[in-house]
XYZ file of C-alpha atoms in Angstrom:
644
model
C 22.316 27.038 -10.610
C 23.278 23.476 -11.540
C 24.990 21.018 -9.229
C 28.767 21.102 -9.647
C 30.562 17.959 -10.723
C 33.529 16.491 -8.827
C 36.046 17.642 -11.459
C 34.813 21.234 -11.282
C 35.084 21.219 -7.493
C 38.654 19.888 -7.645
C 39.614 22.642 -10.118
C 38.007 25.257 -7.857
C 40.064 23.970 -4.927
C 43.231 24.256 -7.037
C 43.932 20.538 -6.688
C 43.958 19.752 -10.460
C 44.126 21.628 -13.757
C 41.633 21.613 -16.618
C 44.113 19.621 -18.732
C 44.405 16.938 -16.044
C 40.607 16.691 -15.797
C 40.342 16.347 -19.590
C 42.876 13.512 -19.527
C 40.909 11.703 -16.804
C 37.664 12.159 -18.747
C 39.293 10.667 -21.860
C 40.456 7.703 -19.782
C 36.927 7.287 -18.411
C 35.733 6.524 -21.954
C 37.927 3.422 -21.810
C 36.919 2.554 -18.213
C 33.302 3.798 -17.954
C 32.710 2.102 -14.585
C 35.516 4.048 -12.888
C 34.638 7.383 -11.166
C 36.582 10.431 -12.364
C 38.049 10.977 -8.886
C 39.483 7.464 -8.776
C 41.024 7.876 -12.245
C 42.632 11.190 -11.202
C 44.245 9.356 -8.272
C 45.500 6.537 -10.508
C 46.986 9.086 -12.898
C 48.831 10.616 -9.931
C 47.171 14.041 -10.319
C 45.636 14.060 -6.823
C 46.120 12.347 -3.474
C 43.385 10.001 -2.227
C 43.220 11.947 1.063
C 42.577 15.232 -0.805
C 39.912 13.624 -2.974
C 38.269 12.098 0.091
C 38.236 15.479 1.844
C 36.494 17.197 -1.086
C 33.962 14.386 -1.584
C 33.018 14.296 2.109
C 32.768 18.061 2.526
C 30.763 18.640 -0.658
C 28.446 15.622 -0.139
C 29.564 14.217 -3.470
C 29.868 10.595 -2.434
C 27.271 8.261 -3.940
C 24.797 6.970 -1.367
C 25.217 3.379 -0.236
C 21.563 2.632 -1.006
C 21.983 3.899 -4.583
C 25.053 1.687 -5.079
C 23.189 -1.404 -3.830
C 20.162 -0.616 -5.995
C 22.313 -0.030 -9.090
C 24.160 -3.307 -8.519
C 20.854 -5.182 -8.301
C 21.768 -6.445 -4.831
C 18.711 -4.744 -3.325
C 15.309 -3.617 -4.556
C 13.365 -0.512 -3.533
C 10.790 -2.476 -1.538
C 13.409 -4.128 0.687
C 15.285 -0.835 1.045
C 12.150 0.947 2.295
C 11.515 -1.843 4.803
C 15.143 -1.780 5.991
C 14.926 1.980 6.549
C 11.788 1.478 8.671
C 13.564 -1.202 10.731
C 16.640 1.021 11.154
C 14.506 3.930 12.356
C 12.344 1.893 14.710
C 15.243 -0.104 16.134
C 17.577 2.925 16.284
C 20.267 1.101 14.295
C 22.198 1.928 11.118
C 20.848 1.073 7.683
C 23.796 -1.304 7.167
C 22.949 -3.151 10.390
C 19.281 -3.383 9.429
C 20.109 -4.771 5.970
C 22.293 -7.469 7.516
C 19.836 -8.395 10.251
C 16.987 -8.704 7.743
C 19.298 -10.772 5.527
C 18.500 -8.530 2.574
C 22.211 -8.133 1.763
C 25.128 -10.486 2.289
C 28.015 -9.305 4.472
C 30.471 -9.373 1.564
C 28.181 -7.561 -0.892
C 27.597 -4.794 1.651
C 31.328 -4.377 2.322
C 32.074 -4.222 -1.406
C 29.439 -1.510 -1.785
C 31.025 0.492 1.061
C 34.432 0.076 -0.594
C 33.006 1.397 -3.867
C 31.323 4.276 -2.073
C 34.636 5.480 -0.630
C 36.881 4.504 -3.589
C 38.714 2.022 -1.380
C 39.918 -1.515 -2.085
C 37.997 -4.485 -0.703
C 40.085 -7.275 0.842
C 39.419 -10.885 1.741
C 41.281 -11.361 5.024
C 43.021 -14.731 5.405
C 42.615 -14.900 9.173
C 44.618 -18.126 9.845
C 47.632 -16.616 8.026
C 47.697 -13.369 10.051
C 51.025 -12.608 11.715
C 50.355 -12.339 15.473
C 53.138 -9.748 15.684
C 50.890 -7.233 13.893
C 48.951 -6.734 17.134
C 51.779 -4.597 18.581
C 51.141 -1.758 16.096
C 47.493 -1.085 17.072
C 46.199 -1.315 20.640
C 43.390 -3.782 21.358
C 41.138 -1.043 22.788
C 41.558 1.195 19.714
C 41.069 -1.736 17.316
C 37.866 -2.683 19.134
C 36.536 0.861 19.206
C 37.242 1.637 15.535
C 36.491 -1.892 14.275
C 39.828 -2.184 12.479
C 42.486 -4.896 12.228
C 46.107 -4.737 10.946
C 46.438 -7.440 8.290
C 49.916 -6.906 6.787
C 53.115 -4.832 7.028
C 55.555 -4.334 4.189
C 58.470 -2.029 4.970
C 57.079 1.119 6.579
C 53.538 0.547 5.279
C 50.810 -1.038 7.402
C 47.580 -2.254 5.786
C 44.492 -1.791 7.939
C 41.237 -3.636 7.248
C 38.148 -1.851 8.547
C 34.375 -2.128 8.509
C 33.860 1.599 7.827
C 36.529 4.087 6.629
C 38.366 5.984 9.332
C 38.091 9.766 9.196
C 41.068 11.470 7.535
C 41.922 13.246 10.800
C 41.931 9.964 12.770
C 44.019 8.297 10.079
C 46.670 11.052 10.180
C 46.811 10.912 13.981
C 47.233 7.133 13.875
C 50.049 7.393 11.293
C 51.840 9.954 13.494
C 51.351 7.742 16.534
C 52.704 4.474 15.059
C 55.168 6.239 12.679
C 54.049 4.133 9.744
C 52.242 4.887 6.499
C 48.771 3.336 6.469
C 46.880 1.836 3.540
C 43.156 1.498 4.284
C 40.983 -1.324 2.958
C 37.417 -2.420 3.571
C 36.661 -5.923 4.853
C 33.557 -7.705 6.090
C 32.548 -7.314 9.714
C 32.811 -11.059 10.173
C 36.419 -11.150 8.985
C 37.363 -8.164 11.178
C 35.765 -9.883 14.174
C 37.698 -13.099 13.442
C 40.902 -11.094 12.970
C 40.487 -9.389 16.346
C 39.877 -12.744 17.968
C 43.135 -14.112 16.489
C 45.270 -11.016 17.116
C 43.919 -9.889 20.491
C 41.765 -12.802 21.682
C 38.682 -10.538 21.496
C 35.408 -12.357 20.845
C 33.279 -9.458 19.599
C 32.918 -5.725 19.388
C 32.120 -4.989 23.023
C 32.054 -1.275 22.303
C 29.087 -1.505 19.916
C 26.136 0.619 20.933
C 23.646 -0.835 23.390
C 20.872 -0.801 20.822
C 23.039 -2.629 18.290
C 23.962 -5.262 20.852
C 20.358 -5.887 21.789
C 19.368 -6.070 18.141
C 22.129 -8.601 17.585
C 20.544 -10.608 20.376
C 17.030 -10.410 18.971
C 16.957 -10.035 15.240
C 19.295 -12.602 13.673
C 17.709 -15.721 15.138
C 14.497 -16.851 13.540
C 11.952 -18.636 15.730
C 13.019 -21.909 14.109
C 16.692 -21.227 14.963
C 15.798 -20.454 18.576
C 13.623 -23.527 19.023
C 16.302 -25.775 17.515
C 18.706 -24.726 20.298
C 16.659 -26.528 22.915
C 16.745 -30.297 23.240
C 13.626 -32.385 22.821
C 12.021 -33.826 25.913
C 8.897 -35.431 27.305
C 5.841 -33.695 28.718
C 7.286 -31.237 31.255
C 6.257 -31.007 34.860
C 4.835 -27.622 35.893
C 7.150 -27.031 38.845
C 10.220 -28.335 37.032
C 9.592 -26.141 33.970
C 8.841 -23.029 36.050
C 12.125 -23.372 37.921
C 13.985 -23.286 34.597
C 12.630 -19.842 33.772
C 14.982 -17.182 35.071
C 16.269 -13.881 33.735
C 19.347 -15.757 32.467
C 17.529 -18.523 30.572
C 18.799 -17.389 27.182
C 16.530 -19.424 24.883
C 13.323 -18.379 26.661
C 14.518 -14.767 26.944
C 15.361 -14.616 23.234
C 12.152 -16.390 22.273
C 9.889 -13.921 24.102
C 11.956 -10.961 22.894
C 11.743 -12.226 19.321
C 7.950 -12.643 19.521
C 7.525 -9.074 20.824
C 10.049 -7.639 18.365
C 8.416 -9.299 15.343
C 4.957 -8.208 16.503
C 6.148 -4.617 16.774
C 7.804 -4.702 13.359
C 4.566 -6.053 11.850
C 2.698 -3.171 13.589
C 0.614 -5.662 15.564
C -1.666 -4.329 18.298
C -1.930 -7.553 20.329
C -0.040 -10.801 20.928
C -1.931 -13.925 22.074
C -0.061 -16.826 23.736
C -2.354 -19.887 23.725
C -1.074 -23.138 25.307
C -3.088 -26.371 25.022
C -3.204 -29.503 27.247
C -1.161 -32.559 26.351
C 1.401 -32.440 23.601
C -0.312 -29.889 21.391
C 1.759 -26.930 20.222
C 1.520 -23.514 21.854
C -0.177 -21.195 19.341
C 1.035 -17.601 19.137
C -1.318 -15.257 17.297
C -0.927 -11.574 16.473
C -3.546 -8.984 15.578
C -2.422 -6.749 12.708
C -4.724 -4.028 11.355
C -7.554 -5.555 13.392
C -7.102 -9.006 11.804
C -5.941 -11.921 13.991
C -3.686 -14.568 12.423
C -1.324 -17.325 13.559
C 2.244 -16.024 13.857
C 3.948 -19.205 15.010
C 3.368 -22.604 16.586
C 5.834 -23.371 19.375
C 6.524 -26.881 20.787
C 4.417 -27.895 23.791
C 7.465 -28.044 26.098
C 7.375 -24.219 26.293
C 3.750 -23.998 27.439
C 4.716 -23.197 31.052
C 7.964 -21.394 30.305
C 6.503 -18.761 27.956
C 3.804 -17.434 30.326
C 6.226 -17.583 33.250
C 8.863 -15.546 31.411
C 6.279 -12.926 30.426
C 5.038 -12.759 34.034
C 8.604 -12.220 35.250
C 8.966 -9.321 32.784
C 5.648 -7.843 34.002
C 6.517 -8.303 37.721
C 3.628 -10.726 38.245
C 3.498 -13.731 40.583
C 4.702 -16.722 38.541
C 3.557 -19.153 41.244
C -0.073 -17.967 41.010
C -1.785 -19.821 38.169
C -5.315 -20.057 39.556
C -6.566 -16.507 39.002
C -6.184 -13.781 36.361
C -3.414 -11.217 36.725
C -2.566 -8.062 34.837
C 0.481 -5.834 34.646
C 2.821 -3.967 32.335
C 6.145 -4.587 30.633
C 8.552 -1.745 29.892
C 10.284 -3.454 27.005
C 13.228 -1.046 26.868
C 14.569 -2.910 29.935
C 14.748 -6.105 27.889
C 15.144 -5.018 24.249
C 15.852 -2.122 21.898
C 12.273 -0.893 21.510
C 10.938 1.867 23.717
C 7.446 0.438 24.036
C 5.086 -0.605 26.809
C 3.019 -3.780 26.786
C -0.137 -4.274 28.825
C -0.204 -7.901 29.989
C -3.250 -9.928 31.031
C -3.165 -13.600 32.055
C -6.107 -15.992 32.303
C -6.103 -19.538 33.799
C -7.317 -22.143 31.302
C -7.979 -25.889 31.477
C -5.139 -28.228 32.369
C -3.452 -25.826 34.800
C -2.353 -23.660 31.888
C -2.463 -19.909 31.345
C -3.253 -17.801 28.315
C -1.422 -14.501 28.019
C -2.502 -11.520 25.939
C -0.119 -8.604 25.477
C -1.280 -5.293 24.019
C 1.470 -3.161 22.477
C 1.189 0.425 23.675
C 3.568 2.238 21.329
C 3.909 5.646 22.962
C 4.345 8.447 20.501
C 3.051 11.674 19.077
C -0.592 12.065 18.066
C -1.567 11.754 14.410
C -1.908 15.106 12.650
C -5.490 16.406 12.612
C -5.458 16.719 8.818
C -4.271 13.080 8.539
C -7.375 11.607 10.213
C -9.142 11.319 6.858
C -12.269 13.342 7.696
C -14.374 14.658 4.814
C -14.725 18.422 4.397
C -18.075 18.626 6.197
C -16.999 16.304 9.044
C -13.752 18.228 9.449
C -15.624 21.514 9.709
C -18.126 20.284 12.328
C -15.477 18.563 14.457
C -13.115 21.538 14.262
C -15.852 24.001 15.257
C -16.670 21.826 18.266
C -12.999 21.654 19.276
C -12.731 25.434 19.177
C -15.883 25.958 21.231
C -15.246 27.523 24.684
C -17.443 24.932 26.433
C -19.598 21.931 25.671
C -19.439 18.148 25.290
C -17.701 16.317 22.435
C -18.111 12.530 22.240
C -16.138 10.025 20.156
C -17.794 6.609 20.021
C -17.150 3.151 18.629
C -16.145 -0.370 19.694
C -12.876 -1.234 21.436
C -9.867 -0.701 19.182
C -11.620 1.611 16.728
C -9.145 4.477 17.230
C -11.228 6.706 19.532
C -8.288 7.735 21.737
C -6.144 8.518 18.681
C -8.856 10.792 17.282
C -9.316 12.593 20.608
C -5.578 13.193 20.989
C -5.375 14.552 17.443
C -8.137 16.973 18.356
C -6.426 17.924 21.610
C -3.171 18.565 19.730
C -5.027 21.123 17.609
C -6.091 23.169 20.660
C -3.104 22.394 22.900
C -1.833 25.911 23.603
C -0.166 27.635 26.543
C -3.343 29.661 27.107
C -5.407 26.511 27.783
C -5.097 24.207 30.785
C -5.930 20.669 29.655
C -6.420 17.692 32.005
C -6.877 14.112 30.783
C -7.908 10.953 32.675
C -7.031 7.806 30.735
C -6.713 4.064 31.215
C -3.977 3.580 30.179
C -2.101 6.660 28.992
C -1.032 5.519 25.500
C -0.306 8.803 23.716
C 1.611 11.550 25.490
C 1.679 15.231 24.612
C 3.728 18.040 26.085
C 1.410 20.641 27.588
C -1.263 18.154 28.676
C -1.577 17.129 32.320
C -2.253 13.404 31.937
C -3.505 11.118 34.697
C -3.938 7.350 34.723
C -6.977 6.158 36.666
C -6.808 3.218 39.064
C -10.250 1.715 39.862
C -8.692 -0.706 42.378
C -8.064 2.151 44.813
C -11.259 4.003 43.985
C -9.612 6.462 41.590
C -12.218 6.071 38.842
C -13.005 8.284 35.848
C -15.773 9.956 37.876
C -13.406 10.613 40.809
C -10.741 12.039 38.483
C -13.325 14.249 36.774
C -14.548 15.667 40.074
C -10.955 16.379 41.108
C -10.190 18.086 37.774
C -12.961 20.620 38.409
C -10.998 21.880 41.430
C -7.819 22.293 39.336
C -8.893 25.286 37.222
C -9.200 23.439 33.879
C -10.202 24.853 30.488
C -10.425 21.482 28.735
C -11.040 18.040 30.239
C -10.737 14.655 28.551
C -12.297 11.633 30.269
C -11.196 8.304 28.819
C -14.632 6.691 28.936
C -18.173 7.274 30.188
C -18.662 3.951 31.916
C -21.558 4.913 34.192
C -24.232 7.501 34.897
C -22.072 9.237 37.536
C -19.261 9.943 35.050
C -21.710 11.038 32.342
C -23.629 13.376 34.673
C -20.446 14.954 36.028
C -19.175 15.487 32.466
C -22.425 17.209 31.441
C -22.306 19.435 34.542
C -18.669 20.329 33.797
C -19.519 21.247 30.195
C -22.368 23.477 31.370
C -20.127 25.315 33.839
C -17.758 26.648 31.210
C -15.485 23.694 30.399
C -14.875 21.893 27.105
C -15.227 18.160 27.838
C -14.152 15.248 25.631
C -15.043 11.628 26.262
C -15.643 8.255 24.594
C -18.420 5.694 24.706
C -18.819 2.130 23.434
C -21.790 2.526 21.100
C -22.331 1.499 17.481
C -23.389 4.830 15.992
C -23.694 8.511 16.804
C -27.506 8.392 17.034
C -27.492 5.365 19.357
C -25.133 7.282 21.635
C -27.787 9.880 22.396
C -30.464 7.305 23.274
C -27.941 5.314 25.364
C -27.043 8.343 27.498
C -30.682 9.279 27.967
C -31.389 5.702 29.084
C -28.495 5.994 31.545
C -30.500 8.654 33.336
C -29.131 11.944 32.001
C -31.419 14.951 32.126
C -32.421 15.567 28.463
C -32.450 19.365 28.878
C -28.957 19.598 30.383
C -27.604 16.996 27.948
C -29.018 18.714 24.843
C -27.662 22.094 25.969
C -24.157 20.700 26.548
C -23.742 18.427 23.485
C -21.726 19.860 20.578
C -21.171 16.810 18.365
C -20.859 13.024 18.362
C -18.217 11.401 16.160
C -18.661 7.666 15.563
C -15.800 5.788 13.907
C -14.426 2.475 12.725
C -11.029 1.371 11.452
C -10.935 -0.454 8.117
C -7.883 -2.038 6.549
C -6.284 0.111 3.861
C -5.432 -1.435 0.476
C -1.688 -2.019 0.080
C -0.321 0.857 -1.993
C 2.382 -1.393 -3.487
C 0.174 -4.102 -4.939
C -3.348 -2.725 -5.353
C -4.754 -2.831 -8.887
C -7.536 -0.807 -10.470
C -10.567 -2.217 -12.279
C -13.895 -1.001 -13.627
C -16.893 -2.338 -11.671
C -19.610 -4.317 -13.395
C -23.132 -2.882 -13.565
C -24.214 -5.308 -10.856
C -21.392 -4.309 -8.491
C -21.999 -0.605 -9.124
C -25.729 -0.962 -8.413
C -24.977 -2.808 -5.171
C -22.776 0.110 -4.094
C -25.547 2.600 -4.900
C -28.150 0.536 -2.994
C -25.895 0.332 0.066
C -25.158 4.060 -0.067
C -28.815 4.972 -0.698
C -29.985 5.843 -4.216
C -31.371 9.262 -3.341
C -28.249 10.278 -1.404
C -25.899 8.870 -4.084
C -27.602 11.000 -6.737
C -26.304 14.018 -4.816
C -22.683 12.951 -5.409
C -23.101 13.404 -9.200
C -21.156 10.187 -9.915
C -22.016 7.685 -12.629
C -20.568 4.273 -13.495
C -18.282 5.891 -16.093
C -16.709 8.040 -13.357
C -15.962 5.168 -10.972
C -12.714 3.183 -10.834
C -12.377 0.690 -7.989
C -9.276 -0.973 -6.556
C -8.532 -4.369 -5.076
C -5.534 -5.826 -3.223
C -3.412 -8.432 -4.998
C -0.937 -9.339 -2.244
C 2.833 -8.865 -1.993
C 5.715 -9.319 0.464
C 5.165 -5.858 1.970
C 1.592 -6.652 3.049
C 2.152 -10.327 3.889
C 0.169 -11.311 0.760
C -3.077 -10.052 2.341
C -3.624 -7.131 -0.044
C -3.967 -4.757 2.917
C -1.413 -2.627 4.780
C -2.287 -0.050 7.412
C -5.709 1.244 8.407
C -7.929 4.224 7.765
C -10.769 5.820 9.678
C -14.424 5.714 8.643
C -16.444 8.435 10.354
C -19.982 9.580 11.096
C -20.249 13.067 12.627
C -23.556 14.133 14.179
C -23.831 17.892 14.678
C -26.078 18.964 17.559
C -28.163 21.557 15.714
C -31.169 23.404 17.294
C -33.559 20.954 15.573
C -31.639 18.004 17.037
C -31.570 19.582 20.516
C -35.382 19.799 20.362
C -35.607 16.054 19.568
C -33.294 15.193 22.499
C -35.447 17.242 24.889
C -38.503 15.246 23.718
C -36.560 11.960 24.185
C -37.165 11.008 20.535
C -36.077 7.555 19.376
C -32.884 6.947 17.385
C -34.709 6.703 14.028
C -36.090 10.253 14.336
C -32.702 11.513 15.496
C -31.012 9.770 12.553
C -33.457 11.311 10.052
C -32.859 14.807 11.460
C -29.068 14.280 11.463
C -29.247 13.257 7.772
C -31.187 16.448 7.005
C -28.422 18.354 8.800
C -25.838 16.836 6.417
C -24.596 13.765 8.303
C -23.307 10.808 6.293
C -23.537 7.405 7.957
C -20.495 5.230 8.651
C -21.256 3.030 5.656
C -21.735 6.023 3.348
C -18.385 7.477 4.455
C -16.800 4.064 3.914
C -18.241 3.746 0.392
C -16.835 7.185 -0.476
C -13.408 5.922 0.610
C -13.947 2.839 -1.596
C -14.646 5.148 -4.543
C -11.389 6.977 -3.769
C -9.453 3.676 -3.968
C -8.416 3.659 -0.289
C -10.126 0.400 0.679
C -12.645 -2.083 -0.732
C -16.324 -2.688 -0.076
C -15.604 -5.991 1.725
C -13.729 -4.093 4.457
C -16.492 -1.494 4.759
C -19.120 -4.224 5.125
C -16.977 -5.986 7.723
C -16.651 -2.987 10.030
C -20.055 -1.375 9.380
C -22.585 -3.952 10.491
C -25.561 -1.789 9.480
């Protein structure tokens, strides 16, 4: 069944006749830009309120985004970004578009007017009659973001940011005993009108998230820095005293740095002050790549760390030793994120600060990890095993915790009791009993693991095997009927086995408990908006084959004619880097009977690697090259993260 047009709906509702619709359609040939509904109103066949009711109830209004796109005011790339900002900041799309400066205030208001078939007005604020304020109360005007701008006879014209609902409009007409004509005006002009009519400075009834966003987003770093006067080299004590919760420039500056880092999906923020009159360098790490975000005048070199320490409840007077803490940013801004803060004294009585953004959220879907068919099968079989040891290994920041939580989400059922010990707890899941360890008070991973065994667990996750005690306890737990997950900082799956044996684990117990080892890296993904395809040269193709291994590559059945590679060009969406987002590169070692025999004999990593290859394991680099052939990344990224 096709979608009904507006005219058909109006006929169905008995609001117009077929003849009236035909007349409006004829008139539309003369005025092609005018909607049929608006022409029916101008011809006097239907009331605007009736048309509005039908359009709203039948979802027949054009979408604001479509209007802006059609008018050429906005492009799809900026619209997508604005929607992301609106979702992450919990604000409206209109607010996001304004804060990002993608759309001018007037252009947005005109689009809203077109969307609702309403006139757009330019309010002449200085000419407003102050007597108009008696018709609408200040509280109601504030709440609804409306302003009376003229009265002729018994008709009052109301300017508004967004159209009032028909029900509210009728109630207001009954209350003031006047007929109301609605018009759309810019938010700025409404704000100025309210200030003139009621002496109101702003919309105090705006939502908390909107207000905070207004405080953070509109000012660029340059705007914020320009608000502070220039001065000489500051004294430490004098500058520290200036930093309070109410120091607006410093507060906004730190909030802006954190907000921008979050919007760029950065994992870390580095504040780096230098002695003398050198600028403070602020760097952010995005997709594993560190780059300079902003240089801030030297006068802030004491204020910035002090403000961050205040937010993290650290001692701002202590600048001689490292400190660490946490910031719950929702207390200071619109984002519900946690930041782990670490300070470090540097030369000249200064302090570096590094903040890691811990964006709490749901785990990534298991099918979205990007595992190949064989790796997915082995990992899934291990997850569904009733007992045993599953290890995920790789350097810091390689996504080990994310992978483990995705696996846990797959088996997280009411019939299974799952305990996790983490440092810190970054990803939360309903159904898991999650514990944060605290080595300062002796509550280590090993201590947590021992305690878990007295709590009737089915599945245990230990954040990291940092010592022989934790590793031994984990092996014992896996042999006594528990499924145990953990991580380790090793370069490959085969090295993991030799590392644990060198730690002092019993090879017989370890081989019996081990199910699989998943090694991983994170490589930058090519930007989907600007990547371009190309056919590799013979030399480039042969290099790929040599790196993959000629014998193994022959098994893929691919030739140079079958291969199309991609490279990043650079655009606004990816910051002209050619990369946006990251993907996992994996190496999954399955603990087969043949491999168990090698572990019991304490074989070296080369023998273990050869047996794992016979069992079907692809190395990290081989998995990365397959992802290059699928156009997900490029060989430069694979070489960067896979050192062997």
